[in-house]
PDB file of C-alpha atoms and ligand atoms in Angstrom:
ATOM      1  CA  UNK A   1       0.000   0.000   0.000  1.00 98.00           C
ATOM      2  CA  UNK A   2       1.013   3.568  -1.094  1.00 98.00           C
ATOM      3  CA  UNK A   3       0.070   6.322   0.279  1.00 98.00           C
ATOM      4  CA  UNK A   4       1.208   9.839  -0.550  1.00 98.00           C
ATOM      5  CA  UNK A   5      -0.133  12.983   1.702  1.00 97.00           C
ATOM      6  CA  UNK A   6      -1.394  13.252   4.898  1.00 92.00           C
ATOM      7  CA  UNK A   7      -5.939  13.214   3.505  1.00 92.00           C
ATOM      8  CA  UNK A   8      -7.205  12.481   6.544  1.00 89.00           C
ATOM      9  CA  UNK A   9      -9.985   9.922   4.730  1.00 88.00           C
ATOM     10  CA  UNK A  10      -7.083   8.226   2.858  1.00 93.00           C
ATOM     11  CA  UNK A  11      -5.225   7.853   5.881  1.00 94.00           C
ATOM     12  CA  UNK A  12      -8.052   6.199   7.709  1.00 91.00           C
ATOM     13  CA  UNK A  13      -9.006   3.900   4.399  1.00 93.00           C
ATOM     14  CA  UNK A  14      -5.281   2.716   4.178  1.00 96.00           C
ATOM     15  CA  UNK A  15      -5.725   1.931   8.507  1.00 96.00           C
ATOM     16  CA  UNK A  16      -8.537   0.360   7.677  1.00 95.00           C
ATOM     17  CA  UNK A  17      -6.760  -2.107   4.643  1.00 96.00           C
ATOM     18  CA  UNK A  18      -3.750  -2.662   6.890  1.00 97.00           C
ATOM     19  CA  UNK A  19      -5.968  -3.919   9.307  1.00 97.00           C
ATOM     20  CA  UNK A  20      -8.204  -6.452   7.052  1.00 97.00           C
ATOM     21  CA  UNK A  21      -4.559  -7.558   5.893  1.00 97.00           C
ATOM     22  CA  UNK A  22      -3.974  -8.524   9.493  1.00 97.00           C
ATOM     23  CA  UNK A  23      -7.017 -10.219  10.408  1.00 97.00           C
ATOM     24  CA  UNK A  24      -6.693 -12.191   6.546  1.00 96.00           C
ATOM     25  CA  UNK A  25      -2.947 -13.021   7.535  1.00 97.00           C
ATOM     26  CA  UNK A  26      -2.033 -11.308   4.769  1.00 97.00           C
ATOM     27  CA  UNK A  27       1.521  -9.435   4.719  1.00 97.00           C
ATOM     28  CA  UNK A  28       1.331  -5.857   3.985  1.00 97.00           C
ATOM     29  CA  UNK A  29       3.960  -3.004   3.721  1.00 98.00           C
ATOM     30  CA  UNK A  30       3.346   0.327   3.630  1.00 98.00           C
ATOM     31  CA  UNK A  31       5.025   3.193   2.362  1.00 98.00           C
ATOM     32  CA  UNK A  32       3.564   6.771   3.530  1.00 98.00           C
ATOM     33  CA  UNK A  33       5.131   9.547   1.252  1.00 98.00           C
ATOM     34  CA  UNK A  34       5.240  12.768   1.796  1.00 98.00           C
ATOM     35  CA  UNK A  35       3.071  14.946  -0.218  1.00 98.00           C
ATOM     36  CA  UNK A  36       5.490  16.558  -2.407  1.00 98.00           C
ATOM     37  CA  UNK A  37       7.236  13.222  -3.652  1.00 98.00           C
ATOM     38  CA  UNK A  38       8.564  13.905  -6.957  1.00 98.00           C
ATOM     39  CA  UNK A  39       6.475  11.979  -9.645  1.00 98.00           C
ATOM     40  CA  UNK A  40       9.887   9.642 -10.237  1.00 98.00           C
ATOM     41  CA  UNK A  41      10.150   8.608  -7.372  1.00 98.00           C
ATOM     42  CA  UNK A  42       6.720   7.135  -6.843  1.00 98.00           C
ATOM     43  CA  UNK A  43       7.026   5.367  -9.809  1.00 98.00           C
ATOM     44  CA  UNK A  44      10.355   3.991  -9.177  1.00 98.00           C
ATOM     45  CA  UNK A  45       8.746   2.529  -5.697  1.00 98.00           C
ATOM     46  CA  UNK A  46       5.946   1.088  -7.771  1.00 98.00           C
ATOM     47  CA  UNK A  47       8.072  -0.395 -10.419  1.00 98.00           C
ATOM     48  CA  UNK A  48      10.189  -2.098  -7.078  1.00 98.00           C
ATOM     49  CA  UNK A  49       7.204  -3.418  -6.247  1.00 98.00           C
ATOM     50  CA  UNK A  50       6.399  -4.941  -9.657  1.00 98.00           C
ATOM     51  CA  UNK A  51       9.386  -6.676  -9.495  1.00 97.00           C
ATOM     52  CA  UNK A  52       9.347  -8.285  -6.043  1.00 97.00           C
ATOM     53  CA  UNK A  53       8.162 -11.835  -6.423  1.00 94.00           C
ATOM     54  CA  UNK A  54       6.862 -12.297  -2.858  1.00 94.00           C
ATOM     55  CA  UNK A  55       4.893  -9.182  -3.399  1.00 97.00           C
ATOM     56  CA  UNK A  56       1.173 -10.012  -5.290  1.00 97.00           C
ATOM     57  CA  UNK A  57      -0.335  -6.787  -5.281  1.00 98.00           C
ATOM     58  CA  UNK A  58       0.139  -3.152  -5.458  1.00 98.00           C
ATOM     59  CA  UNK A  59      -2.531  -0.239  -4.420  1.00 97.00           C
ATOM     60  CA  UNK A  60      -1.740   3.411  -4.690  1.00 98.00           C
ATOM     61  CA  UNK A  61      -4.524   5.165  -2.438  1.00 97.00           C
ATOM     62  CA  UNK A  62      -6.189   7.782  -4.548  1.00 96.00           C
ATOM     63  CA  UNK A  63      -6.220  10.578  -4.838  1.00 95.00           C
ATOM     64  CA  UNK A  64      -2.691  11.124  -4.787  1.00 97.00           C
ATOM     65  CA  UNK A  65      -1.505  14.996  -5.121  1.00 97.00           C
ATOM     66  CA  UNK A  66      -1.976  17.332  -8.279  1.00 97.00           C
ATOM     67  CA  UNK A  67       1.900  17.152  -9.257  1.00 98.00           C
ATOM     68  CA  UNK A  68       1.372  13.213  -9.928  1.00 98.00           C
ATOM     69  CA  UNK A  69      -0.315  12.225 -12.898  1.00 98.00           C
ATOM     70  CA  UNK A  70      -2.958   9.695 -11.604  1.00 97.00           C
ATOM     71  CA  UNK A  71      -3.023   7.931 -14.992  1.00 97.00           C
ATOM     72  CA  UNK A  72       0.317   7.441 -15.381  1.00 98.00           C
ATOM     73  CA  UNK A  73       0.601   5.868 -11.767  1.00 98.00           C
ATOM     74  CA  UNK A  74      -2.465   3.242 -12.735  1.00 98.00           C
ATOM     75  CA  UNK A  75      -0.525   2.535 -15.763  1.00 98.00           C
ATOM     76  CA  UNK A  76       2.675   2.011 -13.882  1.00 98.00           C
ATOM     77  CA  UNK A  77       1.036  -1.042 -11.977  1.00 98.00           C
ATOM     78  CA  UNK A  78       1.716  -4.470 -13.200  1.00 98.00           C
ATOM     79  CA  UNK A  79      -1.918  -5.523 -14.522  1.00 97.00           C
ATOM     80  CA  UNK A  80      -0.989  -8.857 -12.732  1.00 96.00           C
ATOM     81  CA  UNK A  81      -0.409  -7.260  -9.322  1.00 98.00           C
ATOM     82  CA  UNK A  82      -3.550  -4.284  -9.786  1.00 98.00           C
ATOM     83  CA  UNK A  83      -5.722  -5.368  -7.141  1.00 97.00           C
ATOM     84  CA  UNK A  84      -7.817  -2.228  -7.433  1.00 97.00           C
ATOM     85  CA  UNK A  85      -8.438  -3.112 -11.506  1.00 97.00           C
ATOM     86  CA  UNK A  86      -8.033   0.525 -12.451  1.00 96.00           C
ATOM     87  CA  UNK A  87      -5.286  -0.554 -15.185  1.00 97.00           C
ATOM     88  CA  UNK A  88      -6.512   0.479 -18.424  1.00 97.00           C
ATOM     89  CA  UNK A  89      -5.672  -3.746 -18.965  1.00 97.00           C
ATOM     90  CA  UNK A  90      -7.940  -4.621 -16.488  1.00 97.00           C
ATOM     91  CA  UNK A  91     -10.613  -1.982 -17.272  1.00 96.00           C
ATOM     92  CA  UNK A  92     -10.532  -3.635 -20.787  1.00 96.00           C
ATOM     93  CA  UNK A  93     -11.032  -7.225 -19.053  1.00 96.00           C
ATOM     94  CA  UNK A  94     -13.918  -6.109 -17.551  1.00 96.00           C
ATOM     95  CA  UNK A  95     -15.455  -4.816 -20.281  1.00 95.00           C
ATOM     96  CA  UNK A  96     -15.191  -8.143 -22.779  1.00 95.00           C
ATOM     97  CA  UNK A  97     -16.751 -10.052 -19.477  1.00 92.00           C
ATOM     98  CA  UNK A  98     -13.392 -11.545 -18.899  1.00 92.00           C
ATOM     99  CA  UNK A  99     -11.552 -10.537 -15.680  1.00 90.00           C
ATOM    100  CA  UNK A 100      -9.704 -11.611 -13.034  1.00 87.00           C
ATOM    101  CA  UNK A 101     -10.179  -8.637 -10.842  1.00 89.00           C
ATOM    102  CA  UNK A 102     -13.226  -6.631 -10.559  1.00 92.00           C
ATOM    103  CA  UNK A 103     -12.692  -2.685  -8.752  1.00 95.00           C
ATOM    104  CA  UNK A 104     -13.522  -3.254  -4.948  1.00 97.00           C
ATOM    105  CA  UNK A 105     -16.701  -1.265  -4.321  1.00 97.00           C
ATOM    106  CA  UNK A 106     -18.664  -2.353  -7.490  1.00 98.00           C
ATOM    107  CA  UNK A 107     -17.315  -6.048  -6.688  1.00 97.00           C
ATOM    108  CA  UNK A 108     -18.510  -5.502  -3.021  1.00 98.00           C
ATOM    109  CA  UNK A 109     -22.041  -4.490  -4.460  1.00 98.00           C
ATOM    110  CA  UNK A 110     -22.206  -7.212  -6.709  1.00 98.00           C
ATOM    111  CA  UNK A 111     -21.302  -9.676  -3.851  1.00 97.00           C
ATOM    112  CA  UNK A 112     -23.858  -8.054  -1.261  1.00 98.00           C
ATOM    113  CA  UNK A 113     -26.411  -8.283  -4.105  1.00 98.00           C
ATOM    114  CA  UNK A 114     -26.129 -12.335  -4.755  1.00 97.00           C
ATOM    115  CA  UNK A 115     -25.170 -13.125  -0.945  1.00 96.00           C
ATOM    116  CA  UNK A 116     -29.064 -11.301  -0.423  1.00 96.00           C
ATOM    117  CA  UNK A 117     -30.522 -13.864  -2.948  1.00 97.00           C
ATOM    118  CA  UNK A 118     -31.357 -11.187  -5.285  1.00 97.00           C
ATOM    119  CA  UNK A 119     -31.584 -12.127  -9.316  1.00 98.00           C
ATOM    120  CA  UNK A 120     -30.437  -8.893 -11.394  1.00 98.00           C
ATOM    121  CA  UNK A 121     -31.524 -10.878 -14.365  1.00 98.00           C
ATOM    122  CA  UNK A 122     -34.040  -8.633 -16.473  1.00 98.00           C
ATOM    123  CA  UNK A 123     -34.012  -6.127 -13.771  1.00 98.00           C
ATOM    124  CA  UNK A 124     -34.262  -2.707 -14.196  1.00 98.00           C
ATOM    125  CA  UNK A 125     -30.720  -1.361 -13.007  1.00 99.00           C
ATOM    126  CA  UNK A 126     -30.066   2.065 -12.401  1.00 99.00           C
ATOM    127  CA  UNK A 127     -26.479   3.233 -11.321  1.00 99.00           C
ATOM    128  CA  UNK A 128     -26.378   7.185 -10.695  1.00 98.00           C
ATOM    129  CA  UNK A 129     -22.644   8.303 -11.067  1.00 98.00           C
ATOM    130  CA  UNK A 130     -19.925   7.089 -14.070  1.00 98.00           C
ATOM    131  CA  UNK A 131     -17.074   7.538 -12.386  1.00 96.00           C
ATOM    132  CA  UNK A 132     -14.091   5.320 -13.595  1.00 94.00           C
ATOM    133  CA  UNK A 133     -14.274   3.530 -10.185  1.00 94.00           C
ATOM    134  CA  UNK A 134     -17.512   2.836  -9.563  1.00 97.00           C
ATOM    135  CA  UNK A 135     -19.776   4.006 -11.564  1.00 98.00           C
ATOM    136  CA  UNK A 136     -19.044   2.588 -15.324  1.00 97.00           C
ATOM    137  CA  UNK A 137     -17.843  -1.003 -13.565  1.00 97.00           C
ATOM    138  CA  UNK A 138     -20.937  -1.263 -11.670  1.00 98.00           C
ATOM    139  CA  UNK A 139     -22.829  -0.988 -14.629  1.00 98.00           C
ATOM    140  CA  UNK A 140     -20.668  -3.279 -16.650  1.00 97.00           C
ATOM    141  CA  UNK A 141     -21.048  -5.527 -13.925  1.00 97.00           C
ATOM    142  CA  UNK A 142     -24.805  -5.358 -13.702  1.00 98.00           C
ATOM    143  CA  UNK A 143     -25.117  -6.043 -17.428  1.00 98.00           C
ATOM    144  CA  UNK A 144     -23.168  -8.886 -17.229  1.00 97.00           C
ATOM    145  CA  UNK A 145     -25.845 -10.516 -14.678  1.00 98.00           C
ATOM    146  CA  UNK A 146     -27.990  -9.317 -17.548  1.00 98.00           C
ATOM    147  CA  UNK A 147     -29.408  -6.388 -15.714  1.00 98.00           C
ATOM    148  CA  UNK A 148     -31.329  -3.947 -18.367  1.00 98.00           C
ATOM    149  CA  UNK A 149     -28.671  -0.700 -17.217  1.00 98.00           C
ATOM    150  CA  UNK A 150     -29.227   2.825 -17.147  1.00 98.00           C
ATOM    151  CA  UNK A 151     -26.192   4.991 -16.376  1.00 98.00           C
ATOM    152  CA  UNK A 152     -27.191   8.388 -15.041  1.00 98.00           C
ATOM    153  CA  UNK A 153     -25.159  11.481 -14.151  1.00 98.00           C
ATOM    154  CA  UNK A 154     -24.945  15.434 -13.949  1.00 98.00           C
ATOM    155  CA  UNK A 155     -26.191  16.058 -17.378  1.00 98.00           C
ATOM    156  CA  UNK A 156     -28.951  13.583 -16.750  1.00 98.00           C
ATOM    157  CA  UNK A 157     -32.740  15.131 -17.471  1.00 98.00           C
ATOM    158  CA  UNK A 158     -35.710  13.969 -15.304  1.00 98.00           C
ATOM    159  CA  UNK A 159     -33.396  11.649 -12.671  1.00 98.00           C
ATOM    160  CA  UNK A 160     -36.297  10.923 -10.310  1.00 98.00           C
ATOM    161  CA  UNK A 161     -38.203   9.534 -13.537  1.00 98.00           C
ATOM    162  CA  UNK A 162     -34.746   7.055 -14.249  1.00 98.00           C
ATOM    163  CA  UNK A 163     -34.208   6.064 -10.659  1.00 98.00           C
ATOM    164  CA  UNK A 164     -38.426   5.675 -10.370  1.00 98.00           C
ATOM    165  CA  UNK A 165     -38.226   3.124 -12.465  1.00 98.00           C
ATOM    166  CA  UNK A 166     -35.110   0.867 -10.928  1.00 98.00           C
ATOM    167  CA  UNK A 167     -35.817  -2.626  -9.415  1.00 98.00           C
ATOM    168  CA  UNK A 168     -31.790  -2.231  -8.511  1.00 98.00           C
ATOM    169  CA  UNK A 169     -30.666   1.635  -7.684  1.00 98.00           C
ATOM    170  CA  UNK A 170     -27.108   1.864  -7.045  1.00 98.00           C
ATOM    171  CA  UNK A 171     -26.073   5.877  -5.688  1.00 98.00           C
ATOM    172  CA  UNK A 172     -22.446   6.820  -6.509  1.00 98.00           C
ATOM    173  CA  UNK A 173     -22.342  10.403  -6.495  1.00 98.00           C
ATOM    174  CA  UNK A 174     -20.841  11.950  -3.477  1.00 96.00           C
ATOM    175  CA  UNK A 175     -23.796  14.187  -2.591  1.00 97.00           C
ATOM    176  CA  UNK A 176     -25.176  13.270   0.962  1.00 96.00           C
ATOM    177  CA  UNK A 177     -28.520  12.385   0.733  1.00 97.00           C
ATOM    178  CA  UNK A 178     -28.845  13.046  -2.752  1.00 98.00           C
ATOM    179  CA  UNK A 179     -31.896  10.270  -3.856  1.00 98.00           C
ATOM    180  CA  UNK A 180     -34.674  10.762  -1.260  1.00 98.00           C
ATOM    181  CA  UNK A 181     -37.698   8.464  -0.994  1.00 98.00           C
ATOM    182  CA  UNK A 182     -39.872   9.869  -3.181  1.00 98.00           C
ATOM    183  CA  UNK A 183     -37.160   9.166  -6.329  1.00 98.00           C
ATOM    184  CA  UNK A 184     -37.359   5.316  -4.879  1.00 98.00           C
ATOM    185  CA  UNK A 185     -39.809   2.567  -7.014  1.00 98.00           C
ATOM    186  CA  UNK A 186     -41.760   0.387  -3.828  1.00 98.00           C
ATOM    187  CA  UNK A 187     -40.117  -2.648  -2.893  1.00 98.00           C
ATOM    188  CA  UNK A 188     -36.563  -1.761  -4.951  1.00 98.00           C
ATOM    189  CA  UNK A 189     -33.268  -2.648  -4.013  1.00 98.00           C
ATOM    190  CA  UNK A 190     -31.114   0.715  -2.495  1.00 98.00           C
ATOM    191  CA  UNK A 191     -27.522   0.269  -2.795  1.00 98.00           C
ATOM    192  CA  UNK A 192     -25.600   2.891  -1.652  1.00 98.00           C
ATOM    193  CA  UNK A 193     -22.084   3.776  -2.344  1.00 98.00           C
ATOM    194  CA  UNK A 194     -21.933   7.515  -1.090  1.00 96.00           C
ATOM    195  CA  UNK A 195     -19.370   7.655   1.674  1.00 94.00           C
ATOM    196  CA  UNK A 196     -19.665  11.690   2.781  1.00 93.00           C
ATOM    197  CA  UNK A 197     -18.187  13.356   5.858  1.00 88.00           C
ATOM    198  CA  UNK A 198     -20.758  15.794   6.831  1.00 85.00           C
ATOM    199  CA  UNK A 199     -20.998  18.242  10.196  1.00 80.00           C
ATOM    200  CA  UNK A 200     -17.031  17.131  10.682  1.00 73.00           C
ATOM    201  CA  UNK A 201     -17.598  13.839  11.604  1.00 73.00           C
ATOM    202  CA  UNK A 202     -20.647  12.112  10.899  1.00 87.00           C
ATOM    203  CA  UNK A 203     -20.814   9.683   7.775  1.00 91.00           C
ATOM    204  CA  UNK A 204     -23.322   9.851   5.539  1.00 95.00           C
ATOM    205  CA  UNK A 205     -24.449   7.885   2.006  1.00 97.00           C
ATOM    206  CA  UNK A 206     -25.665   9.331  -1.355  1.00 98.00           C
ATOM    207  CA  UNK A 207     -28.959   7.904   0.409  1.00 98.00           C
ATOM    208  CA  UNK A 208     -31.329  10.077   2.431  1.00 98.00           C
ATOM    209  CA  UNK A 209     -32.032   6.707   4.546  1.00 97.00           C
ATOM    210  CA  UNK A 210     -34.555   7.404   6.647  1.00 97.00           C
ATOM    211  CA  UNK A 211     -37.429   8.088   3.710  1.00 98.00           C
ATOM    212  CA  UNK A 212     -35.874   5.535   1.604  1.00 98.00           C
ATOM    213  CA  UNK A 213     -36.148   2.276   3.997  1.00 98.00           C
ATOM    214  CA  UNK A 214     -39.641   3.149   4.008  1.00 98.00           C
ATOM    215  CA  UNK A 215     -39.951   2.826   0.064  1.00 98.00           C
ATOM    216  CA  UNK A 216     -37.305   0.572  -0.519  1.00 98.00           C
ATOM    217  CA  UNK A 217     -37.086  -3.598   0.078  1.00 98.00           C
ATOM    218  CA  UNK A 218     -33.854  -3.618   0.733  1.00 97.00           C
ATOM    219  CA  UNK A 219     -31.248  -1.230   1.566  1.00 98.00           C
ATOM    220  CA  UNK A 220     -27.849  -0.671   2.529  1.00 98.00           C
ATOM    221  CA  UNK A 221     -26.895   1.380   5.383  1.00 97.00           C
ATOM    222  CA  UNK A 222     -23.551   3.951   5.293  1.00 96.00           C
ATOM    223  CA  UNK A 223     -21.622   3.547   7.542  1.00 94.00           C
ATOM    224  CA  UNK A 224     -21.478  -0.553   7.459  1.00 94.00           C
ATOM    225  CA  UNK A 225     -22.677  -1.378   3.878  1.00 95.00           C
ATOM    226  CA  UNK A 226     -20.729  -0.802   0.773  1.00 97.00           C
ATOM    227  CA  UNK A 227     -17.653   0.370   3.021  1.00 94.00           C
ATOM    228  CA  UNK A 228     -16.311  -2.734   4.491  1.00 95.00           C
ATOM    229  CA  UNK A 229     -17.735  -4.873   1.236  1.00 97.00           C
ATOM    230  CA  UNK A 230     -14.645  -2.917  -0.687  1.00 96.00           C
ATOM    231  CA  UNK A 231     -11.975  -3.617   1.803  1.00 96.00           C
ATOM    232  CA  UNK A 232     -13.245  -7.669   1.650  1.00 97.00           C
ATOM    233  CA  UNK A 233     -13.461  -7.728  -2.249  1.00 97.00           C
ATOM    234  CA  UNK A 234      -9.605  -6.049  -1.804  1.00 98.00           C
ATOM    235  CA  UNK A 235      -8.386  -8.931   0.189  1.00 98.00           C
ATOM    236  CA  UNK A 236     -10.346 -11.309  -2.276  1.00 97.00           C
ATOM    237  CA  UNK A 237      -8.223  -9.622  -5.333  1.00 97.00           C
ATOM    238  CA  UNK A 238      -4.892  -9.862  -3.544  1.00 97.00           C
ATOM    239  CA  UNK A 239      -5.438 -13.690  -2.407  1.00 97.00           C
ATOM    240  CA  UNK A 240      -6.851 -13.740  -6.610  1.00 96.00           C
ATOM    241  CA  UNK A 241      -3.244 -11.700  -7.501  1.00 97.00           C
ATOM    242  CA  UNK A 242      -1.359 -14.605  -5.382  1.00 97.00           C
ATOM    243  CA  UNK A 243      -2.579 -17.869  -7.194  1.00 95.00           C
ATOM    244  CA  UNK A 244      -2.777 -15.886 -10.722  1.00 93.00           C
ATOM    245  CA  UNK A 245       1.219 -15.150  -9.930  1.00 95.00           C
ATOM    246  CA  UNK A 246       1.569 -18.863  -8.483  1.00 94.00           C
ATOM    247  CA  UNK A 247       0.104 -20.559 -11.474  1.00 91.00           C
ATOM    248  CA  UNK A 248       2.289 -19.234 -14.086  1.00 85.00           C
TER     249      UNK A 248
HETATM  250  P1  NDP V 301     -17.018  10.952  -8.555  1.00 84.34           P
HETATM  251  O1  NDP V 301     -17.078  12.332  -7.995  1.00 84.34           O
HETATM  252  O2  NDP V 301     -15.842  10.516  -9.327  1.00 84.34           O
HETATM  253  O3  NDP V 301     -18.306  10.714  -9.465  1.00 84.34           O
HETATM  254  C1  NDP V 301     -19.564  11.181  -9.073  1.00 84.34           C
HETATM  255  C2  NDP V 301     -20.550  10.921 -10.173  1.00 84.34           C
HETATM  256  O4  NDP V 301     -21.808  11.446  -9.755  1.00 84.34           O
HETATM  257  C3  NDP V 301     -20.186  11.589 -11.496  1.00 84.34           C
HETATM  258  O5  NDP V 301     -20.359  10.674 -12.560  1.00 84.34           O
HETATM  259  C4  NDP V 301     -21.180  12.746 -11.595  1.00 84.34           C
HETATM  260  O6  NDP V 301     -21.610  13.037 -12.913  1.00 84.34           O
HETATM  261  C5  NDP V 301     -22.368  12.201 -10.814  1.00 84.34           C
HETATM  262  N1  NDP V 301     -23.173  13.297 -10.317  1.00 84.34           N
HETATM  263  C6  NDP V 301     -22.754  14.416  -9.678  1.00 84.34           C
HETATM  264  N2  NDP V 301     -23.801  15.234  -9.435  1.00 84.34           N
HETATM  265  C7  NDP V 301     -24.889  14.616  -9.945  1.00 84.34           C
HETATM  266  C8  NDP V 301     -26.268  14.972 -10.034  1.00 84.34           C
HETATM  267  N3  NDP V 301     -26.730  16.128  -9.566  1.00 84.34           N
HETATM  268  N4  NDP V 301     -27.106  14.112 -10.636  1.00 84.34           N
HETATM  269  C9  NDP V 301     -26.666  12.924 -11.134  1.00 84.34           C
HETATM  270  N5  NDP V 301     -25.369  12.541 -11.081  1.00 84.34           N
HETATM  271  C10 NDP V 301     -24.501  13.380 -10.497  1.00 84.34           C
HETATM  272  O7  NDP V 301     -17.272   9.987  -7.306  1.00 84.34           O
HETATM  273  P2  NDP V 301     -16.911   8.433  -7.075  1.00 84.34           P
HETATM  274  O8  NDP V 301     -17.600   7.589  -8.075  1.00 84.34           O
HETATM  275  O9  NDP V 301     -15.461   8.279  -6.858  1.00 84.34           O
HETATM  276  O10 NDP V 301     -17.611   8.218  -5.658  1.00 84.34           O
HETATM  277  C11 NDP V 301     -18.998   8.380  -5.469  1.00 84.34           C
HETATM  278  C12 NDP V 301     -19.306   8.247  -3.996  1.00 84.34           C
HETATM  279  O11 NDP V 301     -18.931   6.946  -3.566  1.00 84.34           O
HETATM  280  C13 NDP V 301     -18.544   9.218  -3.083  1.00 84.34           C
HETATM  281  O12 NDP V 301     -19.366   9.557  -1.997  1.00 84.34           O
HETATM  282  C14 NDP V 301     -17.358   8.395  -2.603  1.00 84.34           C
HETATM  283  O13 NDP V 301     -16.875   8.831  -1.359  1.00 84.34           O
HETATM  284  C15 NDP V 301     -18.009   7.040  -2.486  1.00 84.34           C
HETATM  285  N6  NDP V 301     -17.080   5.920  -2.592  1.00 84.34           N
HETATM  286  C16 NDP V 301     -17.261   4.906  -1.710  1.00 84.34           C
HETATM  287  C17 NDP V 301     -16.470   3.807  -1.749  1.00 84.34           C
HETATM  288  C18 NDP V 301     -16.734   2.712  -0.779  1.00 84.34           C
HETATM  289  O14 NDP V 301     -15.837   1.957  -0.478  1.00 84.34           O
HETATM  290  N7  NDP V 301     -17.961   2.573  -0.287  1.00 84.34           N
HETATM  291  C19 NDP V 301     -15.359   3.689  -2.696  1.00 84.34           C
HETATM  292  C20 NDP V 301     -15.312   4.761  -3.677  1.00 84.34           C
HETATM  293  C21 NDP V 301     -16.151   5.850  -3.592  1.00 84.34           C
HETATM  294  P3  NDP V 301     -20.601  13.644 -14.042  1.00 84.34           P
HETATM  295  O15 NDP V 301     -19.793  12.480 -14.508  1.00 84.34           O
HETATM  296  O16 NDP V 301     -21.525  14.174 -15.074  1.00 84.34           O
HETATM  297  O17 NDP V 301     -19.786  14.689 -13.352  1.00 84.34           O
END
């Protein structure tokens, strides 16, 4: 794990994967860099990294600072060893339905969506955000379960009419309490991805929960749902990473 800069909410993710690691019996370094770490230098760690055989995967925590190109970073990751599957490799896997890592969160939705007996099969599925790293994979992901997928966003026209009409809504768009009740079909399944720090402290989803349990069938709470999903579907990758590495 790589983590450059002092964000307090990186800090506390990385904590947080250090200590799943532990519990797993996983072996973990870490490497906290300061926040002005030349670009070179961060990819000379990571290409270290890539080339230690008793190492089987490699996360940068994002977002790293301005003066690093993000892209370049994800590139600089052996596909092999990308546990996150933000590689522009793995992205591609994903896309042609033929992966061996999935990104975390929208693998941790997918798994809390099967593990609740739900069938996305010919289900209306609705994911609101298209970010790169949850967003567009959740979607992918939900069409290849055969979900009928809408992807909505900022530029999206009548949104309560989209997410109205979703057996499966999944909210990634860093707004707290963005989709209220009243934008929830009766009975649907509520996913929510939102992870906001609101009033200092207090956590809070995409999710206005309170009127949405009353509309939806199911629903995932923030803090506790998505959250921890992403750090287990991490440890799944990295355990994936190790007998992918083993078996060549
Ligand atoms: P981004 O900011 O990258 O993407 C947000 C998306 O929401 C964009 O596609 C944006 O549209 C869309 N959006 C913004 N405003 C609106 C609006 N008014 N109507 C409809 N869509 C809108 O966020 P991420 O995908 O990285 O994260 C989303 C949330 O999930 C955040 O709260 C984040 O903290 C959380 N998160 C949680 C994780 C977990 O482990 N549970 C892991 C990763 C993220 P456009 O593209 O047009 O700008």
């Amino acid at each position: 794990m790589i983590i450059v800069g002092d964000d307090p909410a990186s800090r506390v993710y990385v904590n947080n994967k250090k200590k799943a690691c532990e519990e797993c019996g996983i072996y973990s370094e870490e490497y906290a860099l300061p926040a002005n770490t030349p670009e070179k230098e961060l990819l000379e760690l990571i290409d270290t990294l890539n080339g230690r055989k008793e190492i089987s995967g490699i996360l940068v925590q994002l977002p790293v600072p301005e003066h690093i190109d993000e892209k370049k970073i994800i590139s600089a990751i052996s596909p092999e060893k990308d546990v996150d599957a933000f590689h522009p490799i793995n992205v591609g896997k994903i896309m042609v339905g033929d992966f061996d890592f999935v990104p975390c969160t929208p693998a941790g939705v997918m798994e809390l969506i099967a593990e609740s007996g739900i069938d996305v099969s010919g289900k209306e599925c609705v994911v609101v955000g298209r970010s790169n790293i949850v967003g567009k994979p959740q979607a992918m992901l939900l069409l290849h379960k055969n979900g009928t997928v809408t992807i909505c966003h900022s530029k999206t026209k009548n949104l309560a009419e989209k997410t109205k009409a979703a057996d499966i809504l999944v909210a990634a768009v860093g707004i707290p309490n963005f989709i209220k009740g009243d934008m929830i079909k009766p009975g649907a399944v509520v996913i929510d991805v939102g992870i906001n720090r609101i009033e200092g402290k207090k956590l809070v989803g995409d999710v206005e929960f309170e009127s949405a349990e009353k509309v939806a069938g199911a629903i995932t709470p923030v803090p506790g749902g998505v959250g921890p999903m992403t750090i287990a579907m991490l440890m799944k990758n990295t355990v994936r990473a190790a007998v992918v590495q083993a078996e060549k």
